[in-house]
């Protein structure tokens, strides 16, 4: 039995190795199919991650607000703790206060400059630079227009403390808190952000004399919309003082685009699979056709239909194996190139995809060879006696 | 009992009687040539004796078994076990070496044995060419590989279809010598040929014309060890 098996493999290896030029065409079609298949599957599974990162450019997708006034830094930290750190792209707390610039009321927002940069990467600095340290002010474009401000200007921002606000309403003389800021840049977003001035949270706390007060926190989370919903409800139950809500505009469109993109990749994968099968079937038909004499001879010297099928199937499955190995390597390279050029980030290697590609490649080759191989058994052994 | 017996065999294709009431007996160890012009029914007869076709009418007894009644699956088994085929075009598998081509017949018959296959190649004088591919062998050498392949499973009959048709004179002589050796070893040989020189070295030659045997020539000068009387019916 061992000798017989050894001869079986000796024959199919000889057929593949010594008929290289013929077999390379078949191998190429299988390898290309396997490459595109494994590449597309890689992309299919990586698209949510890639697109998630891409979508994070469109702003925060979760907003934390406080219930019954207990929205403290501690509670926010607890709520943020629910989201895995690798999925949390950024968090920006906001506190809004009415302040005055040149005696005119303006809304100032205290925040974390680095956090805003992460949650709202689309904020455009028209003139100047991003605000980074204490004493720097980012001024919305509408405010800048109204006050004719530009980057580098120094302005005074004043605030009427709560204790003085009643007096201020009565037009009495009040003692305002004030502080000088340097305008680091002019903010352009195309949205309501242009009506505010932004300063580091610590500056606002100093200006108002009130600390640990936050109105809302924007989170940018790299997760699917279903996962986001889970996180939101988990936050609601784990930190009851915090209310987590999703920015539907962002999460819903993200989900829609993802579904469509994945459906497209899946469709292309199926089409490639079908084309590979047609290609392999055509190649195998040609292989069988050019080996009619050999099949006739094998039958004439006593090969049963079963052994003819076994030998040809063995050959095509071995081709499938080689094609699958080549395909899983090239597929990774292909997916990597697509990822780098389309999403500007590298793709993660999925070891499980290697055996899956090989198995699928063997199966596809086997199935598509079935018809031509079955037709090989119809070849008349008498063919070899006719002296053709 | 004869090793092979054809009893009133017909092969009819529409109006054409490729074989028309043919009867033949071949004894074990006998060497018979079948001659005839193209279209005389030689190929049809080879196909039937070689278990690759069935007659329309009549009986074909091979070792006592009527092969005209067997299924094609059984015919494959009979062909594998009892018949060794030699072809005009050699029909070696072009990507297998000489010894692998011989082992191929063993593979389908029972168990491939490289040592035995090499011995068979030695018998036909090709021990040193065993690892060569058919494309590296001359026509005569390829035909000798074909002979080695035909005899490797010790078949009851070796059926040769125009075995020297594609060979030059020197190689023709080598192959005929091999047939002499096989015959001396007791192998039954049926050789279909156009070539009177090849035909006449056999013990007897049957001439086929329009699907019937028209003549039998017994070789009185046959020098082989085994001789048969001339009581064979045609």
Coordinates of C-alpha atoms in Angstrom, one line a residue:
Chain A
X1 CA 0.0 0.0 0.0
X2 CA 2.8 2.3 0.9
X3 CA 4.6 1.5 -2.4
X4 CA 1.4 2.2 -4.2
X5 CA 0.8 5.5 -2.5
X6 CA 4.5 6.5 -3.1
X7 CA 4.0 5.7 -6.8
X8 CA 0.8 7.8 -6.8
X9 CA 2.6 10.8 -5.5
X10 CA 5.6 10.1 -7.7
X11 CA 3.3 10.2 -10.7
X12 CA 1.5 13.4 -9.8
X13 CA 4.6 15.2 -8.8
X14 CA 6.3 14.1 -12.1
X15 CA 3.3 15.4 -14.0
X16 CA 3.4 18.7 -12.3
X17 CA 7.2 19.1 -12.3
X18 CA 8.0 17.7 -15.7
X19 CA 5.1 19.4 -17.5
X20 CA 6.0 22.7 -15.8
X21 CA 5.2 25.0 -18.7
X22 CA 1.6 23.5 -19.0
X23 CA 1.0 23.5 -15.3
X24 CA 2.3 27.0 -14.7
X25 CA -0.7 28.4 -16.5
X26 CA -3.1 26.4 -14.3
X27 CA -1.1 27.3 -11.2
X28 CA -1.1 30.9 -12.2
X29 CA -4.9 31.1 -12.5
X30 CA -5.4 29.3 -9.2
X31 CA -2.7 31.5 -7.4
X32 CA -4.2 34.7 -8.8
X33 CA -7.7 33.6 -7.7
X34 CA -6.4 32.7 -4.2
X35 CA -4.4 35.9 -4.0
X36 CA -7.4 38.1 -4.7
X37 CA -9.6 35.9 -2.5
X38 CA -7.3 36.1 0.5
X39 CA -6.6 39.8 -0.1
X40 CA -10.2 40.7 -0.3
X41 CA -11.2 38.7 2.8
X42 CA -8.3 40.4 4.7
X43 CA -9.7 43.7 3.5
X44 CA -13.3 42.7 4.3
X45 CA -12.4 42.0 7.9
X46 CA -10.1 45.0 8.2
X47 CA -12.6 47.5 6.6
X48 CA -14.5 48.2 9.9
X49 CA -11.2 48.9 11.6
X50 CA -9.9 51.0 8.8
X51 CA -13.1 52.8 8.1
X52 CA -13.6 53.3 11.9
X53 CA -10.3 55.2 12.0
X54 CA -11.3 57.1 8.9
X55 CA -14.7 58.0 10.4
X56 CA -13.1 59.3 13.5
X57 CA -12.1 62.3 11.3
X58 CA -15.7 63.3 11.3
X59 CA -15.9 64.1 15.0
X60 CA -17.1 62.6 18.2
X61 CA -19.6 59.8 18.1
X62 CA -20.5 59.7 21.8
X63 CA -21.4 62.4 24.2
X64 CA -21.4 62.2 28.0
X65 CA -23.6 64.5 30.0
X66 CA -24.3 64.6 33.7
X67 CA -27.5 63.8 35.5
X68 CA -28.4 65.8 38.6
X69 CA -25.3 67.9 38.6
X70 CA -22.8 65.3 39.6
X71 CA -20.9 65.4 36.4
X72 CA -17.4 65.4 37.9
X73 CA -14.0 64.4 36.6
X74 CA -14.1 61.3 38.7
X75 CA -17.4 60.2 37.1
X76 CA -16.1 61.0 33.6
X77 CA -13.0 58.9 34.2
X78 CA -15.2 56.0 35.4
X79 CA -17.4 56.3 32.3
X80 CA -14.3 56.4 30.0
X81 CA -13.0 53.3 31.8
X82 CA -15.9 51.3 30.3
X83 CA -14.4 51.8 26.8
X84 CA -11.3 49.8 26.0
X85 CA -8.3 52.2 25.8
X86 CA -7.4 50.9 22.3
X87 CA -10.8 51.9 21.0
X88 CA -10.9 55.3 22.6
X89 CA -9.5 57.7 20.0
X90 CA -10.0 60.8 22.2
X91 CA -12.0 62.5 24.8
X92 CA -12.7 66.3 25.1
X93 CA -14.5 67.8 28.1
X94 CA -16.4 71.1 27.5
X95 CA -17.5 73.7 29.9
X96 CA -19.3 76.8 28.6
X97 CA -19.3 80.2 30.4
X98 CA -20.5 83.6 29.4
X99 CA -17.5 85.9 29.3
X100 CA -16.9 89.4 27.8
X101 CA -14.5 90.6 25.3
X102 CA -14.3 94.3 24.9
X103 CA -17.4 94.5 27.1
X104 CA -19.4 92.4 24.7
X105 CA -20.8 89.1 25.8
X106 CA -19.2 86.0 24.2
X107 CA -19.5 82.3 25.1
X108 CA -16.1 80.8 26.1
X109 CA -15.5 77.1 26.2
X110 CA -12.9 75.5 28.4
X111 CA -11.6 72.3 27.1
X112 CA -8.5 70.0 26.7
X113 CA -6.7 71.2 23.5
X114 CA -5.2 67.7 22.9
X115 CA -8.5 66.0 23.5
X116 CA -10.3 68.3 21.0
X117 CA -7.6 67.7 18.4
X118 CA -8.3 63.9 18.7
X119 CA -12.1 64.1 18.8
X120 CA -12.5 66.9 16.2
X121 CA -9.7 66.5 13.7
X122 CA -11.7 68.4 11.1
X123 CA -11.3 71.7 13.0
X124 CA -9.3 73.9 10.7
X125 CA -7.1 76.7 11.9
X126 CA -7.4 79.4 9.4
X127 CA -4.8 81.7 10.7
X128 CA -2.2 81.0 13.3
X129 CA -1.8 77.7 15.3
X130 CA -3.7 75.3 17.5
X131 CA -4.0 76.5 21.2
X132 CA -1.9 74.4 23.4
X133 CA -0.8 76.0 26.6
X134 CA -2.3 78.2 29.3
X135 CA -2.9 81.7 28.1
X136 CA -3.6 80.8 24.6
X137 CA -7.0 81.3 23.0
X138 CA -8.6 79.8 20.0
X139 CA -11.2 82.2 18.5
X140 CA -14.1 81.1 16.3
X141 CA -14.1 82.8 12.9
X142 CA -17.4 84.6 13.4
X143 CA -16.1 86.1 16.7
X144 CA -12.8 87.0 15.0
X145 CA -14.7 88.8 12.2
X146 CA -16.9 90.7 14.7
X147 CA -14.0 91.8 16.8
X148 CA -11.5 92.1 14.0
X149 CA -9.1 89.7 15.7
X150 CA -6.2 87.9 14.3
X151 CA -3.7 85.4 15.4
X152 CA -1.1 86.9 17.7
X153 CA -3.4 89.6 19.1
X154 CA -3.5 89.9 22.9
X155 CA -7.0 90.4 24.3
X156 CA -8.5 90.6 27.8
X157 CA -11.3 88.3 28.7
X158 CA -13.5 89.1 31.6
X159 CA -15.9 87.2 33.7
X160 CA -18.5 88.3 36.2
X161 CA -18.5 85.9 39.1
X162 CA -21.9 84.5 40.2
X163 CA -21.8 86.6 43.4
X164 CA -21.6 89.8 41.3
X165 CA -24.1 88.9 38.6
X166 CA -27.2 90.3 40.5
X167 CA -25.3 93.6 40.9
X168 CA -24.3 93.6 37.3
X169 CA -28.0 93.1 36.3
X170 CA -28.8 96.3 38.4
X171 CA -26.1 98.2 36.5
X172 CA -24.1 98.5 39.6
X173 CA -20.3 98.6 39.6
X174 CA -19.1 95.0 39.8
X175 CA -15.6 93.5 40.2
X176 CA -15.0 91.3 37.2
X177 CA -12.4 88.6 37.0
X178 CA -10.2 89.1 34.0
X179 CA -7.2 87.5 32.3
X180 CA -5.1 88.3 29.2
X181 CA -4.9 85.8 26.4
X182 CA -2.9 85.6 23.3
X183 CA -4.9 84.5 20.2
X184 CA -3.1 81.4 18.9
X185 CA -5.4 80.9 15.9
X186 CA -8.7 81.5 14.2
X187 CA -11.0 78.4 14.1
X188 CA -12.9 77.6 10.9
X189 CA -15.3 74.6 11.0
X190 CA -18.3 75.7 9.0
X191 CA -20.5 75.1 12.1
X192 CA -21.5 76.7 15.4
X193 CA -18.0 76.3 16.8
X194 CA -17.1 79.5 15.0
X195 CA -19.3 81.4 17.5
X196 CA -17.2 80.5 20.5
X197 CA -13.8 81.1 21.9
X198 CA -11.8 78.2 23.3
X199 CA -9.3 78.2 26.1
X200 CA -7.6 75.5 28.2
X201 CA -9.9 74.2 30.9
X202 CA -7.5 75.3 33.6
X203 CA -7.6 78.9 32.3
X204 CA -11.4 78.9 32.5
X205 CA -11.4 77.5 36.0
X206 CA -8.9 80.2 37.0
X207 CA -11.0 82.9 35.3
X208 CA -14.3 81.8 36.9
X209 CA -12.8 80.6 40.2
X210 CA -14.9 77.4 39.9
X211 CA -13.2 74.0 39.2
X212 CA -14.4 70.5 38.5
X213 CA -17.4 71.7 36.6
X214 CA -18.0 70.1 33.1
X215 CA -21.1 70.5 30.9
X216 CA -20.4 67.7 28.5
X217 CA -17.6 65.4 27.3
X218 CA -17.3 64.3 23.7
X219 CA -15.8 60.9 23.0
X220 CA -14.5 59.6 19.8
X221 CA -14.6 55.8 19.9
X222 CA -13.4 53.5 17.1
X223 CA -16.2 50.8 17.3
X224 CA -19.2 49.6 15.3
X225 CA -22.5 51.3 16.0
X226 CA -23.7 48.1 17.7
X227 CA -20.7 48.1 20.0
X228 CA -21.2 51.8 20.7
X229 CA -24.7 51.2 21.8
X230 CA -23.5 48.5 24.1
X231 CA -20.9 50.9 25.6
X232 CA -23.5 53.6 26.0
X233 CA -25.9 51.4 28.0
X234 CA -23.0 50.0 30.0
X235 CA -21.9 53.5 31.0
X236 CA -25.5 54.3 31.9
X237 CA -25.7 51.3 34.2
X238 CA -22.1 51.4 35.7
X239 CA -22.0 55.2 36.2
X240 CA -25.6 56.3 36.8
X241 CA -24.5 59.9 37.2
X242 CA -23.5 60.0 33.6
X243 CA -25.7 59.9 30.6
X244 CA -24.1 58.5 27.5
X245 CA -25.7 59.2 24.1
X246 CA -24.6 58.5 20.6
X247 CA -24.2 61.1 17.9
X248 CA -26.6 59.4 15.5
X249 CA -25.6 61.4 12.5
X250 CA -22.1 60.0 12.7
X251 CA -22.8 56.4 14.0
X252 CA -25.7 55.7 11.6
X253 CA -23.9 56.9 8.5
X254 CA -20.8 55.0 9.6
X255 CA -22.9 51.8 9.8
X256 CA -24.5 52.4 6.5
X257 CA -21.3 53.0 4.7
X258 CA -19.6 50.0 6.3
X259 CA -22.4 47.7 5.4
X260 CA -22.3 48.9 1.8
X261 CA -18.6 48.6 1.6
X262 CA -18.5 45.2 3.1
X263 CA -21.3 44.0 0.8
X264 CA -19.3 45.4 -2.2
X265 CA -16.1 43.5 -1.1
X266 CA -18.2 40.3 -0.6
X267 CA -19.7 40.6 -4.0
X268 CA -16.3 41.1 -5.6
X269 CA -15.0 38.1 -3.7
X270 CA -17.8 35.9 -4.9
X271 CA -17.3 37.1 -8.5
X272 CA -13.6 36.4 -8.2
X273 CA -14.3 33.0 -6.8
X274 CA -16.7 32.2 -9.7
X275 CA -14.1 33.5 -12.3
X276 CA -11.4 31.4 -10.7
X277 CA -13.6 28.3 -10.9
X278 CA -14.3 29.0 -14.6
X279 CA -10.7 29.6 -15.3
X280 CA -9.6 26.4 -13.5
X281 CA -12.3 24.4 -15.2
X282 CA -11.2 25.7 -18.6
X283 CA -7.6 24.9 -17.8
X284 CA -8.4 21.4 -16.6
X285 CA -10.6 20.8 -19.7
X286 CA -7.6 21.7 -21.8
X287 CA -5.3 19.5 -19.7
X288 CA -7.7 16.5 -20.1
X289 CA -8.1 17.2 -23.9
X290 CA -4.3 17.3 -24.5
X291 CA -3.9 14.1 -22.4
X292 CA -6.6 12.0 -24.1
X293 CA -3.9 9.6 -25.4
X294 CA -2.4 9.2 -22.0
X295 CA -5.7 8.6 -20.4
X296 CA -6.5 6.1 -23.1
X297 CA -3.2 4.4 -22.5
X298 CA -3.7 4.3 -18.7
X299 CA -7.1 2.7 -19.3
X300 CA -5.7 0.3 -21.8
X301 CA -3.1 -1.0 -19.4
X302 CA -5.7 -1.5 -16.7
X303 CA -6.6 1.8 -15.0
X304 CA -10.1 1.9 -13.6
X305 CA -12.2 5.0 -13.9
X306 CA -11.8 5.5 -10.2
X307 CA -8.0 5.6 -10.4
X308 CA -8.1 8.0 -13.4
X309 CA -10.3 10.3 -11.3
X310 CA -8.0 9.9 -8.3
X311 CA -4.9 10.7 -10.3
X312 CA -6.3 13.8 -12.0
X313 CA -8.0 15.0 -8.8
X314 CA -4.7 14.5 -7.0
X315 CA -2.9 16.6 -9.6
X316 CA -5.5 19.4 -9.5
X317 CA -5.7 19.4 -5.7
X318 CA -1.9 19.6 -5.5
X319 CA -2.1 22.5 -7.8
X320 CA -4.8 23.9 -5.5
X321 CA -2.4 23.5 -2.6
X322 CA 0.5 25.2 -4.3
X323 CA -1.9 28.0 -5.6
X324 CA -3.3 28.4 -2.1
X325 CA 0.1 28.8 -0.5
X326 CA 1.2 31.3 -3.1
X327 CA -2.2 33.0 -2.9
X328 CA -2.1 33.4 0.9
X329 CA 1.3 35.0 0.8
X330 CA 0.6 37.3 -2.2
X331 CA -2.9 38.0 -0.8
X332 CA -1.4 39.5 2.3
X333 CA 0.9 41.6 0.2
X334 CA -2.0 42.7 -2.0
X335 CA -4.2 43.6 1.0
X336 CA -1.3 45.5 2.6
X337 CA -0.8 47.5 -0.6
X338 CA -4.5 48.3 -0.9
X339 CA -4.7 49.2 2.7
X340 CA -1.6 51.5 2.5
X341 CA -2.8 53.2 -0.6
X342 CA -6.5 53.5 0.2
X343 CA -6.6 53.8 4.0
X344 CA -3.0 54.9 4.6
X345 CA -2.5 52.3 7.3
X346 CA -1.1 48.8 7.4
X347 CA -3.3 45.7 7.6
X348 CA -3.1 43.2 10.4
X349 CA -1.9 39.7 9.5
X350 CA -4.5 37.1 10.1
X351 CA -2.8 33.7 10.5
X352 CA -6.1 31.8 10.3
X353 CA -6.5 33.1 6.7
X354 CA -3.6 31.0 5.5
X355 CA -5.1 27.6 6.1
X356 CA -8.5 28.9 5.0
X357 CA -7.1 30.2 1.7
X358 CA -5.3 26.9 1.1
X359 CA -8.4 24.8 1.9
X360 CA -10.7 27.0 -0.2
X361 CA -8.2 26.9 -3.0
X362 CA -8.0 23.1 -2.9
X363 CA -11.8 22.8 -2.8
X364 CA -12.4 25.3 -5.6
X365 CA -9.8 23.6 -7.8
X366 CA -11.2 20.2 -6.9
X367 CA -14.8 21.2 -7.6
X368 CA -14.0 23.0 -10.9
X369 CA -11.9 20.1 -12.1
X370 CA -14.7 17.6 -11.4
X371 CA -16.5 18.0 -14.7
X372 CA -13.5 17.8 -17.0
X373 CA -12.1 14.9 -15.0
X374 CA -15.3 13.0 -15.2
X375 CA -15.3 13.4 -18.9
X376 CA -11.8 11.9 -18.9
X377 CA -13.3 8.6 -17.9
X378 CA -15.3 8.5 -21.1
X379 CA -12.2 8.2 -23.2
X380 CA -12.0 5.0 -25.1
X381 CA -8.9 2.9 -24.3
X382 CA -9.0 1.6 -27.9
X383 CA -7.8 5.0 -28.9
X384 CA -4.3 3.9 -28.4
X385 CA -4.6 0.9 -30.7
X386 CA -5.6 2.9 -33.7
X387 CA -2.1 3.9 -34.4
X388 CA -3.1 7.6 -34.5
Chain B
X1 CA -8.6 -25.8 -23.6
X2 CA -7.2 -23.1 -25.8
X3 CA -6.0 -19.9 -24.1
X4 CA -8.0 -17.8 -26.6
X5 CA -10.9 -18.9 -28.7
X6 CA -13.1 -16.9 -31.0
X7 CA -16.3 -18.6 -32.0
X8 CA -18.2 -17.2 -34.9
X9 CA -17.5 -13.7 -34.0
X10 CA -19.2 -10.8 -35.8
X11 CA -18.7 -7.1 -35.4
X12 CA -21.2 -5.1 -37.3
X13 CA -21.4 -1.3 -37.7
X14 CA -24.6 -0.5 -39.6
X15 CA -24.1 -2.1 -43.0
X16 CA -20.4 -2.8 -42.5
X17 CA -19.3 -6.2 -41.2
X18 CA -15.9 -5.4 -39.7
X19 CA -15.6 -9.0 -38.6
X20 CA -17.7 -11.5 -40.3
X21 CA -18.0 -14.9 -38.7
X22 CA -14.5 -15.2 -37.5
X23 CA -13.3 -18.2 -35.5
X24 CA -9.8 -18.6 -34.1
X25 CA -8.0 -20.7 -31.5
X26 CA -4.7 -19.7 -29.9
X27 CA -2.9 -22.1 -27.6
X28 CA -0.9 -21.2 -24.6
X29 CA 2.7 -20.3 -25.6
X30 CA 1.8 -19.9 -29.2
X31 CA 3.1 -17.1 -31.5
X32 CA 0.5 -16.0 -34.0
X33 CA 0.7 -13.2 -36.5
X34 CA -2.4 -11.5 -38.0
X35 CA -1.8 -9.7 -41.3
X36 CA -4.1 -7.9 -43.6
X37 CA -4.6 -4.6 -45.5
X38 CA -6.2 -1.5 -44.0
X39 CA -9.9 -1.9 -43.3
X40 CA -9.6 -5.7 -43.2
X41 CA -10.8 -5.8 -39.5
X42 CA -7.4 -6.1 -37.8
X43 CA -8.0 -3.3 -35.4
X44 CA -11.5 -4.4 -34.6
X45 CA -10.1 -7.9 -33.8
X46 CA -7.3 -6.4 -31.7
X47 CA -9.9 -4.4 -29.7
X48 CA -12.0 -7.4 -29.1
X49 CA -9.1 -9.7 -28.1
X50 CA -7.7 -6.8 -26.0
X51 CA -10.9 -6.5 -24.1
X52 CA -11.5 -3.0 -25.3
X53 CA -14.5 -3.8 -27.4
X54 CA -17.2 -6.4 -27.5
X55 CA -18.4 -8.4 -30.6
X56 CA -21.9 -7.9 -31.9
X57 CA -22.4 -11.7 -32.1
X58 CA -20.3 -14.7 -31.1
X59 CA -18.2 -15.9 -28.2
X60 CA -14.7 -14.8 -27.2
X61 CA -13.2 -17.2 -24.6
X62 CA -10.1 -16.0 -22.8
X63 CA -8.8 -18.6 -20.4
X64 CA -12.3 -20.2 -20.4
X65 CA -14.1 -16.9 -19.7
X66 CA -16.5 -15.5 -22.3
X67 CA -15.4 -11.9 -22.4
X68 CA -18.1 -10.9 -24.8
X69 CA -20.6 -11.0 -22.0
X70 CA -18.5 -9.1 -19.4
X71 CA -19.2 -5.5 -18.2
X72 CA -16.6 -2.9 -19.2
X73 CA -15.5 -2.7 -15.6
X74 CA -14.7 -6.5 -15.6
X75 CA -13.1 -6.1 -19.0
X76 CA -10.7 -3.5 -17.5
X77 CA -9.8 -6.1 -14.8
X78 CA -9.3 -8.9 -17.3
X79 CA -7.2 -6.6 -19.6
X80 CA -5.1 -5.6 -16.6
X81 CA -4.5 -9.1 -15.3
X82 CA -4.2 -11.2 -18.5
X83 CA -3.1 -8.9 -21.4
X84 CA 0.1 -7.1 -22.1
X85 CA -0.2 -4.5 -24.9
X86 CA 2.5 -3.2 -27.3
X87 CA 1.6 -0.3 -29.5
X88 CA 2.9 1.0 -32.8
X89 CA 3.2 4.5 -31.3
X90 CA 4.8 3.1 -28.1
X91 CA 2.5 5.3 -26.0
X92 CA 4.8 6.0 -23.1
X93 CA 3.7 8.6 -20.6
X94 CA 6.0 11.4 -21.6
X95 CA 6.7 12.9 -18.2
X96 CA 7.6 9.5 -16.6
X97 CA 11.0 7.9 -16.9
X98 CA 11.4 4.5 -18.6
X99 CA 11.3 2.7 -15.2
X100 CA 8.3 4.7 -14.1
X101 CA 6.5 3.8 -17.2
X102 CA 7.1 0.2 -16.5
X103 CA 6.0 0.7 -12.9
X104 CA 2.8 2.3 -14.1
X105 CA 1.6 -1.1 -15.3
X106 CA 2.5 -2.6 -12.0
X107 CA 0.7 0.2 -10.2
X108 CA -2.6 -0.6 -11.9
X109 CA -2.0 -4.3 -11.7
X110 CA -0.8 -4.8 -8.1
X111 CA 2.1 -3.1 -6.3
X112 CA 4.8 -1.1 -8.0
X113 CA 8.2 -2.6 -7.5
X114 CA 11.1 -0.6 -8.8
X115 CA 13.6 -3.4 -8.6
X116 CA 11.4 -5.7 -10.6
X117 CA 10.7 -2.9 -13.2
X118 CA 14.5 -2.4 -13.5
X119 CA 14.9 -6.2 -14.1
X120 CA 12.3 -6.0 -16.9
X121 CA 14.2 -3.1 -18.5
X122 CA 17.4 -5.2 -18.2
X123 CA 15.6 -8.0 -20.1
X124 CA 15.0 -5.7 -23.0
X125 CA 18.6 -4.3 -22.7
X126 CA 17.7 -0.9 -21.3
X127 CA 19.1 -1.1 -17.8
X128 CA 21.3 2.0 -18.4
X129 CA 18.4 4.0 -19.8
X130 CA 16.0 3.4 -17.0
X131 CA 16.1 7.0 -15.7
X132 CA 15.6 8.6 -19.1
X133 CA 12.4 10.3 -20.2
X134 CA 10.8 9.0 -23.4
X135 CA 11.9 12.1 -25.2
X136 CA 15.6 11.1 -24.4
X137 CA 15.1 7.6 -25.9
X138 CA 15.2 6.5 -29.6
X139 CA 12.2 5.0 -31.2
X140 CA 13.6 1.5 -30.8
X141 CA 14.4 2.1 -27.1
X142 CA 10.9 3.5 -26.5
X143 CA 9.4 0.3 -28.1
X144 CA 11.6 -1.8 -25.8
X145 CA 10.3 0.1 -22.8
X146 CA 6.8 -0.6 -24.1
X147 CA 7.7 -4.3 -24.3
X148 CA 9.1 -4.3 -20.8
X149 CA 5.8 -2.6 -19.6
X150 CA 3.7 -5.2 -21.4
X151 CA 5.6 -8.2 -19.8
X152 CA 6.0 -6.8 -16.3
X153 CA 2.8 -8.4 -14.9
X154 CA 3.4 -11.8 -16.6
X155 CA 0.3 -11.6 -18.8
X156 CA -1.3 -14.6 -20.4
X157 CA -1.1 -12.9 -23.8
X158 CA 1.0 -10.2 -25.3
X159 CA -0.9 -8.4 -27.9
X160 CA 1.3 -6.3 -30.2
X161 CA -0.3 -3.8 -32.7
X162 CA 2.1 -3.0 -35.5
X163 CA 5.1 -3.2 -33.1
X164 CA 7.7 -2.4 -35.7
X165 CA 5.6 0.0 -37.7
X166 CA 7.6 3.0 -36.5
X167 CA 11.0 1.4 -36.3
X168 CA 14.0 1.2 -38.6
X169 CA 15.4 -2.1 -39.7
X170 CA 18.0 -2.5 -36.8
X171 CA 15.4 -1.8 -34.2
X172 CA 12.9 -4.0 -35.9
X173 CA 15.4 -6.8 -35.5
X174 CA 15.9 -6.1 -31.8
X175 CA 12.1 -6.1 -31.2
X176 CA 11.7 -9.4 -33.1
X177 CA 14.5 -10.9 -31.1
X178 CA 12.7 -9.9 -28.0
X179 CA 9.6 -11.6 -29.2
X180 CA 11.7 -14.7 -29.7
X181 CA 12.9 -14.5 -26.1
X182 CA 9.4 -14.0 -24.8
X183 CA 8.1 -16.9 -26.8
X184 CA 11.0 -19.1 -25.6
X185 CA 9.9 -18.1 -22.0
X186 CA 6.4 -19.5 -22.8
X187 CA 4.6 -16.2 -23.4
X188 CA 1.7 -16.3 -25.9
X189 CA 2.1 -13.7 -28.6
X190 CA -0.4 -12.2 -31.0
X191 CA 1.2 -9.8 -33.4
X192 CA -0.8 -7.7 -35.8
X193 CA 1.4 -6.4 -38.6
X194 CA 1.6 -5.2 -42.1
X195 CA 5.1 -6.3 -42.5
X196 CA 5.5 -9.8 -44.0
X197 CA 9.0 -10.1 -42.6
X198 CA 7.8 -9.6 -39.1
X199 CA 4.7 -11.8 -39.6
X200 CA 6.5 -14.7 -41.1
X201 CA 8.8 -15.3 -38.1
X202 CA 5.7 -16.4 -36.1
X203 CA 4.6 -20.0 -35.9
X204 CA 1.6 -19.2 -38.0
X205 CA 0.2 -16.2 -39.9
X206 CA -3.4 -15.5 -40.4
X207 CA -4.4 -13.3 -43.2
X208 CA -7.5 -11.2 -42.6
X209 CA -9.5 -9.8 -45.6
X210 CA -12.8 -8.0 -45.4
X211 CA -13.5 -9.3 -42.0
X212 CA -12.7 -12.9 -42.7
X213 CA -9.6 -15.0 -42.4
X214 CA -8.6 -15.7 -46.0
X215 CA -5.4 -17.6 -45.5
X216 CA -3.3 -19.4 -42.9
X217 CA 0.4 -19.8 -43.4
X218 CA 2.2 -22.2 -41.0
X219 CA 5.9 -21.5 -40.6
X220 CA 7.5 -24.9 -41.1
X221 CA 10.9 -23.4 -40.4
X222 CA 10.0 -22.0 -37.0
X223 CA 13.0 -22.3 -34.8
X224 CA 11.4 -21.6 -31.4
X225 CA 11.4 -24.2 -28.7
X226 CA 7.6 -24.7 -28.7
X227 CA 5.9 -26.0 -31.8
X228 CA 2.3 -26.7 -32.4
X229 CA 0.6 -28.9 -34.9
X230 CA -1.4 -27.4 -37.7
X231 CA -4.7 -28.6 -36.4
X232 CA -5.8 -25.1 -35.4
X233 CA -9.2 -24.2 -37.0
X234 CA -9.4 -20.9 -38.7

